Short mmCIF file of C-alpha atoms and ligand atoms in Angstrom, two decimals:
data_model
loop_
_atom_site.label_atom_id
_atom_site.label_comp_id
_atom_site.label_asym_id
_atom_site.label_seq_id
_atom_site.Cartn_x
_atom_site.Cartn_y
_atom_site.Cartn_z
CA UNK B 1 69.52 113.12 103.66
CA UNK B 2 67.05 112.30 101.26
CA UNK B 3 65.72 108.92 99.97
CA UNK B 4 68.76 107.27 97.62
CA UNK B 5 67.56 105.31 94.40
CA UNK B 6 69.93 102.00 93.67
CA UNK B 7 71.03 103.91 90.54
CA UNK B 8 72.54 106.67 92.64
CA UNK B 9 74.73 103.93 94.48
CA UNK B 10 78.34 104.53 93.22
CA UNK B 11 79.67 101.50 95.46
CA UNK B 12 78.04 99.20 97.90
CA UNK B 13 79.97 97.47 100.91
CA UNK B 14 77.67 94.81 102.11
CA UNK B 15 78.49 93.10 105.53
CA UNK B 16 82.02 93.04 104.55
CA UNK B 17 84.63 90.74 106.90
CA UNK B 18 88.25 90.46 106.60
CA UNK B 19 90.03 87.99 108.29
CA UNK B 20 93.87 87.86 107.61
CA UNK B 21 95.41 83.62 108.28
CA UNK B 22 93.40 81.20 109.49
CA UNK B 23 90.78 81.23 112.04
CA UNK B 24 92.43 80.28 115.14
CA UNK B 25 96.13 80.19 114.14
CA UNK B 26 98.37 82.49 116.16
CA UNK B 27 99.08 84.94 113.41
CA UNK B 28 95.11 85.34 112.50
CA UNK B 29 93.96 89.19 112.54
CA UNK B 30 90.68 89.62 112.32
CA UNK B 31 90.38 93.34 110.03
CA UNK B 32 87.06 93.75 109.72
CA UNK B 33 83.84 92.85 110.87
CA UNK B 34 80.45 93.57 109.40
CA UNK B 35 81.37 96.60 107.29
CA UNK B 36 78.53 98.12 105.19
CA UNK B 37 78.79 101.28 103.78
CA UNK B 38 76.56 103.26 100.23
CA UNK B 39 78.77 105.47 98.39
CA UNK B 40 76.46 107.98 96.27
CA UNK B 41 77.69 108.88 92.66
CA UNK B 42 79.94 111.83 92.90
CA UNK B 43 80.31 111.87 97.09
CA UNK B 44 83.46 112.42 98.76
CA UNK B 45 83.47 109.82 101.49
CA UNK B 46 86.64 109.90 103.90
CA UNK B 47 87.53 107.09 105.72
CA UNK B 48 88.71 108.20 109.20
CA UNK B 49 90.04 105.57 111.94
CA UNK B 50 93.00 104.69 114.17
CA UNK B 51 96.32 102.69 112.73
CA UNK B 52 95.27 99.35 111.68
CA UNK B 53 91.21 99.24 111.63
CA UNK B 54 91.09 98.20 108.25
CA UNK B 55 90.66 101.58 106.08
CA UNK B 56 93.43 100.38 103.51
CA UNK B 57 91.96 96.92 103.63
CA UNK B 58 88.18 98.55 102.67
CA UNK B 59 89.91 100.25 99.78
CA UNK B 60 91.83 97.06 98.44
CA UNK B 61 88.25 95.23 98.42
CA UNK B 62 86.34 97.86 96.78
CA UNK B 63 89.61 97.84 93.89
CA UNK B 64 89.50 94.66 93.15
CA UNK B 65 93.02 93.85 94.53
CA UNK B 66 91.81 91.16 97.13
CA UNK B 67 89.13 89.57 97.99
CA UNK B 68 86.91 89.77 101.03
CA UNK B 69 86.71 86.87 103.86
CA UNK B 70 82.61 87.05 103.39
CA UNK B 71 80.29 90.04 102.16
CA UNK B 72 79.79 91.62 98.98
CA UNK B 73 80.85 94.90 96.92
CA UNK B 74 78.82 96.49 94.26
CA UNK B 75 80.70 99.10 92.13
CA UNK B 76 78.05 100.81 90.37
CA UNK B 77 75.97 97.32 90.08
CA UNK B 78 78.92 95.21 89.57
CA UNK B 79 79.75 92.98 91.71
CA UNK B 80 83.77 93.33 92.34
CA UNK B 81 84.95 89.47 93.02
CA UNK B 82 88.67 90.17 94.16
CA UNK B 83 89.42 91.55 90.05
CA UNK B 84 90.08 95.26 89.40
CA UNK B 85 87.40 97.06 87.95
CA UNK B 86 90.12 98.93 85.88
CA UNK B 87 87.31 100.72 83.86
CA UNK B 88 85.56 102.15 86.98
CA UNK B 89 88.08 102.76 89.50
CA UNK B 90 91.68 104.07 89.72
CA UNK B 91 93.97 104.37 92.74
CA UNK B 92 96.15 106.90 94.50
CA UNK B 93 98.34 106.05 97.07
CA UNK B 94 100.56 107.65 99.79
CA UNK B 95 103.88 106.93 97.84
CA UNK B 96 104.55 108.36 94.41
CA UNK B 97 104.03 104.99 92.22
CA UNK B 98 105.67 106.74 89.24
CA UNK B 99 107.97 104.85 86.63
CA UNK B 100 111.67 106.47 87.81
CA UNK B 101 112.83 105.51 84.05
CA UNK B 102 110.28 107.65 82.28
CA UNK B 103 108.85 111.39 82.30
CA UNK B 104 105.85 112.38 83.93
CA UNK B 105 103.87 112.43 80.15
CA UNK B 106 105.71 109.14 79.60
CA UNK B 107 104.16 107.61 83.29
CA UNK B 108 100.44 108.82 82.13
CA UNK B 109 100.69 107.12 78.84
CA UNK B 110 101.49 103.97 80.11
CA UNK B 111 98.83 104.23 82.97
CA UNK B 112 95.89 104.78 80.09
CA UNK B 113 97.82 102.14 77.47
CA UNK B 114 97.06 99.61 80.41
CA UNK B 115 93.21 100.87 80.42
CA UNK B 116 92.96 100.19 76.85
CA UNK B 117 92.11 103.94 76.29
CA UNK B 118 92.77 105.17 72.53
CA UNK B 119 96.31 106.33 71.96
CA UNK B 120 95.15 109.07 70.20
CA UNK B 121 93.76 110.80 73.38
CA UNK B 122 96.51 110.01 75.83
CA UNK B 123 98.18 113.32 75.78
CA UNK B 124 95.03 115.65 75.61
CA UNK B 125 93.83 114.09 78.64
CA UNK B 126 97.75 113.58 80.35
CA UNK B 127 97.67 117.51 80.15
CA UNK B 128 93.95 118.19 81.08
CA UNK B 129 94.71 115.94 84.58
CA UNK B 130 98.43 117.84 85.04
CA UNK B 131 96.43 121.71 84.65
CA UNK B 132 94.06 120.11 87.17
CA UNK B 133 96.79 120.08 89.61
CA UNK B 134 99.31 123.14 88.47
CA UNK B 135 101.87 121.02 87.17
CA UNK B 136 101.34 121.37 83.09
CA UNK B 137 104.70 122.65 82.41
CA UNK B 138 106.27 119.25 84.11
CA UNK B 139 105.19 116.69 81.80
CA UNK B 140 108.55 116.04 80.35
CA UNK B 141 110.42 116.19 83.64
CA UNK B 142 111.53 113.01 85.38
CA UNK B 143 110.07 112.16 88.40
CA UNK B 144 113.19 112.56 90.55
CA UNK B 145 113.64 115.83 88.76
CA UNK B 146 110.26 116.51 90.89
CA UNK B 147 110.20 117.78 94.72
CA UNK B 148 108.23 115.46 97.19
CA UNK B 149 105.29 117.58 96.60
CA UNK B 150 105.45 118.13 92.97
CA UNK B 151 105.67 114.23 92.47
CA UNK B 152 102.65 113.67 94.67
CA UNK B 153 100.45 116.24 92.28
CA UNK B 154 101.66 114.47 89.71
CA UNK B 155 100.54 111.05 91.32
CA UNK B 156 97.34 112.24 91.96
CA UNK B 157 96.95 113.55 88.01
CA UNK B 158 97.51 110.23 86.98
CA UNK B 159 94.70 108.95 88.58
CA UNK B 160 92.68 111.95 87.25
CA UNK B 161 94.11 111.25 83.89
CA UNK B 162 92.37 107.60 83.23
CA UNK B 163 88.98 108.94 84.31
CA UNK B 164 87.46 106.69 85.58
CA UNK B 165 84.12 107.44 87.62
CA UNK B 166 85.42 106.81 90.93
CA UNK B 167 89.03 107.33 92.76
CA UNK B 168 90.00 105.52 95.58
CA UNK B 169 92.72 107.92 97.88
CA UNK B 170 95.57 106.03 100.62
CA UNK B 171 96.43 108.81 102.55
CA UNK B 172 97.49 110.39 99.27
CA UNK B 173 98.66 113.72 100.91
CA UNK B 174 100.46 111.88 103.88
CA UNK B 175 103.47 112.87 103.00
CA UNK B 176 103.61 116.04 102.17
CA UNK B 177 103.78 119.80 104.37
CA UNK B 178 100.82 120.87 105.58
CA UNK B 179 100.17 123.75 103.31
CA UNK B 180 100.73 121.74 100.12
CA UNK B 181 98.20 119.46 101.74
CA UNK B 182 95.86 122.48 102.21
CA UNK B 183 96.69 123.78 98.37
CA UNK B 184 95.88 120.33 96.99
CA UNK B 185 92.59 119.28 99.22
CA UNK B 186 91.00 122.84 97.40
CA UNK B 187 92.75 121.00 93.80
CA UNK B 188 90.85 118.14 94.58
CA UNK B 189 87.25 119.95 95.96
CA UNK B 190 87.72 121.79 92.54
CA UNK B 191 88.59 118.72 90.95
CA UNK B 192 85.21 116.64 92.85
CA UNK B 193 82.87 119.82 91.36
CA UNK B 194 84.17 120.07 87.95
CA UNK B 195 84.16 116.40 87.49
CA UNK B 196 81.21 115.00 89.78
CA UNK B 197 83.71 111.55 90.41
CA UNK B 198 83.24 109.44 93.53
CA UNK B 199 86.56 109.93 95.85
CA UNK B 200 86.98 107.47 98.54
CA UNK B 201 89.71 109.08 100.78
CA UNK B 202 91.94 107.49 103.63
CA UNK B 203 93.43 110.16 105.93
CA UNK B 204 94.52 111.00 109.42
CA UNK B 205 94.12 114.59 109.21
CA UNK B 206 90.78 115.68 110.83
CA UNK B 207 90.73 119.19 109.14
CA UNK B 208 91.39 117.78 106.18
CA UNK B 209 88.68 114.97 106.58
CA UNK B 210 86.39 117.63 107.50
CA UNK B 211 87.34 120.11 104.63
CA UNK B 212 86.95 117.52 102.21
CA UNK B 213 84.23 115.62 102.45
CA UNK B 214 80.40 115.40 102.11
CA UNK B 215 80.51 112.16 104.71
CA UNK B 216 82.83 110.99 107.00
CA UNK B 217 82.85 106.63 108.33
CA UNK B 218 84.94 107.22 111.35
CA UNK B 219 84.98 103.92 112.17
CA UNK B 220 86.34 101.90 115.46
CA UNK B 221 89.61 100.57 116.60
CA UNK B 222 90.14 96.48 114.98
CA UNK B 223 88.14 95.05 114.05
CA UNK B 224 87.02 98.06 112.27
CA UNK B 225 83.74 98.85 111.56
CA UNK B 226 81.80 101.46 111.15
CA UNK B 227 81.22 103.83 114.53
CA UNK B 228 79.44 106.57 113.38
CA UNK B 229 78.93 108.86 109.73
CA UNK B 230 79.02 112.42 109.75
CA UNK B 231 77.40 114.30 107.41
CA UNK B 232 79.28 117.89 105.98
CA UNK B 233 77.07 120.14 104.42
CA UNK B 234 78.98 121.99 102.52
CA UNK B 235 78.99 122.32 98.46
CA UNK B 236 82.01 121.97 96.72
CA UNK B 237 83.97 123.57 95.22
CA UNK B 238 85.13 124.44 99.28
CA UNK B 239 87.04 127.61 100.21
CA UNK B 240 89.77 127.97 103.03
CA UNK B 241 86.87 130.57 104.24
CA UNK B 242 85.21 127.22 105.10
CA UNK B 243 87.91 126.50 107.99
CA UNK B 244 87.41 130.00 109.56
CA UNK B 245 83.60 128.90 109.81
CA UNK B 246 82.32 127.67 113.54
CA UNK B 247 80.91 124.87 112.18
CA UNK B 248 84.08 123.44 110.66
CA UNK B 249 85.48 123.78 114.16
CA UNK B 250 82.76 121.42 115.77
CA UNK B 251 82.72 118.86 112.93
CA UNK B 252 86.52 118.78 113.69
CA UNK B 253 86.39 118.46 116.90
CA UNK B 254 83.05 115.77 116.83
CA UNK B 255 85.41 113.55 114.92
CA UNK B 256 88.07 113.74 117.53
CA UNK B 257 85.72 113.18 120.22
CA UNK B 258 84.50 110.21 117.95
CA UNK B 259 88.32 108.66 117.68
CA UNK B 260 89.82 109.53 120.75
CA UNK B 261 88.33 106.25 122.37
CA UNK B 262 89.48 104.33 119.35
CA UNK B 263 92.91 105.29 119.09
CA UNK B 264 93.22 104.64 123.21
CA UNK B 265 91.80 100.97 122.65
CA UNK B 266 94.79 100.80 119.66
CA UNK B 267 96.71 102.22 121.81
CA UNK B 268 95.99 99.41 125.19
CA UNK B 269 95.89 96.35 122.85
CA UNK B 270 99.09 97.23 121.47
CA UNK B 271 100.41 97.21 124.70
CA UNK B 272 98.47 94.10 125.71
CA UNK B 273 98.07 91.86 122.87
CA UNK B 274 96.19 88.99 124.48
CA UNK B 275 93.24 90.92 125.16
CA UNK B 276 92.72 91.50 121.53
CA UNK B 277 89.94 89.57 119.54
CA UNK B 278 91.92 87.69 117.47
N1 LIG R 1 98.04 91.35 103.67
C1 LIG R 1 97.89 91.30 104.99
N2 LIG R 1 98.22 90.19 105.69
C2 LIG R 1 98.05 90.13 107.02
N3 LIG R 1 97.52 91.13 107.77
C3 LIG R 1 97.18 92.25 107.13
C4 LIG R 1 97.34 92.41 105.71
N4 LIG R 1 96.89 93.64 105.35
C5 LIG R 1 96.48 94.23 106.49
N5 LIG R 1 96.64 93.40 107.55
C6 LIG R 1 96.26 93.69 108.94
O1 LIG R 1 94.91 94.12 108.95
C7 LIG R 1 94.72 95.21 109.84
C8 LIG R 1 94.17 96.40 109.07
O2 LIG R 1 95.20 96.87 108.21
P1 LIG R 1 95.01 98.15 107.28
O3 LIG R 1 96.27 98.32 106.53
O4 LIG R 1 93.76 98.03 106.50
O5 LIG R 1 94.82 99.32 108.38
P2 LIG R 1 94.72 100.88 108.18
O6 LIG R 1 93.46 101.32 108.88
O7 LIG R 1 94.87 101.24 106.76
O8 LIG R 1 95.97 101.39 109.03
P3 LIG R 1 96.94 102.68 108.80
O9 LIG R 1 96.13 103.86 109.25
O10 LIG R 1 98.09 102.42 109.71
O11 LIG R 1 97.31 102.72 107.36
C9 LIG R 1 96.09 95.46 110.49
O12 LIG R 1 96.12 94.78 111.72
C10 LIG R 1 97.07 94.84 109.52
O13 LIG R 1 98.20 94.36 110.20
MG1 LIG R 2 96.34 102.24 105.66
#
């Protein structure tokens, strides 16, 4: 990969430790340790690690939502000090966060009132992010008028629909059957070429880490940090002809071989908490 300037740096995670209760106490969880990570403008980075190693917590720090034990984050220069950078970065998470009481068009408006955006844009861009995703003709359904799948599109669209530069992804497609997981991840390659935004992206799904990103930080069991980045060279927008390739294959199975020590030490320190680091 070639040189990167520091104007190219989307977000930098510098040295980044989470400790959760106090040092020492019998509750204290020790999340992360020594995390550092450059996100380019307009990557798709996916976070890939066992249950509990902190890829949630890395996403809460970059957004703002809490703030680190020690280290720093940069989001495109700024330094993010535990406060939202609501201008920069928007969020979508596993579980559809939409307002029951209101329609889908109703949801987005609020989302881009909060942003301060203009109200005279709200709808043009509520109905750009809903085409994005296939669900245009929805926009004045409720949400539990929605399937499971239909809701999630429309979760992700309104984190489209506030554009911000970068988009930070819980497991957003967790939920859902693997096809409309499959339909979706192209939505969202589409969306990544048509758009250039920066995605960060938590998921468990190796083909789908794999068919999604440009890197992947498969990182270790907790503490978490970072084990290893694997580069995918592949331009986007991706097609399913991507998964038939060989190469897809070994990238899939390099991250396995990559996690399958990790999950195993989640797996004995579950069973033996004492020999944690704690
Ligand atoms: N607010 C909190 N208070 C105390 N402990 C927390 C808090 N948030 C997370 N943790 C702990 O920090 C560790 C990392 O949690 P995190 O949710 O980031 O993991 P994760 O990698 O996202 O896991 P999963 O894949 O299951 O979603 C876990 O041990 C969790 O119990
Ligand atoms: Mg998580």
């Amino acid at each position: 990969m070639s040189a990167t300037s520091p104007n190219d740096i989307a977000i930098s995670i510098r040295n980044i430790t989470q400790r959760f209760g106090e040092e020492g106490a019998p509750d204290s969880v020790l999340a992360l340790d020594d995390v550092s990570l450059d996100i380019r403008k307009g990557e798709f980075v996916c976070l890939l690690g066992p249950s509990g190693c902190g890829k949630s917590t890395i996403l809460n720090i970059v957004g703002g939502l809490f703030r680190p034990t020690s280290g720093t984050t940069l989001v495109e220069g700024r330094s993010v000090e535990g406060t939202p950078h609501t201008d920069q970065i928007a969020f979508v998470f596993q579980e559809s966060t939409l307002f029951p009481w209101y329609t889908v068009i109703e949801n987005f408006r609020i989302a881009m009132k909060f942003r301060g955006m203009a109200a005279s844009e709200w709808d043009d861009r509520a109905m750009k992010a809903l085409k994005a995703v296939g669900m245009a003709s929805f926009a004045r359904h409720y949400p539990d008028q929605l399937s499971v799948g239909m809701r999630q599109r429309v979760n992700m669209a309104r984190g489209i629909c506030v554009e911000t530069p970068i988009l930070l992804m819980d497991e957003p497609f967790a939920a859902l059957d693997e096809q409309t997981r499959m339909v979706l991840g192209e939505d969202l390659s589409q969306l990544l070429a048509a758009t250039g935004k920066t995605i960060v992206f938590v998921t468990h799904s190796l083909a789908e880490a794999v068919f999604l990103s440009d890197r992947i930080a498969v990182m270790t069991a907790r503490p978490g940090k970072i084990k290893t980045i694997i580069d995918v060279n592949e331009a986007h927008p991706r097609s399913p002809d991507f998964m038939l390739e060989p190469r897809f294959s070994e990238l899939r199975n390099q991250c396995y071989a990559l996690l399958r020590d990790e999950i195993r030490a989640t797996m004995a320190a579950q069973r033996d908490p004492a020999g944690v680091e704690a």
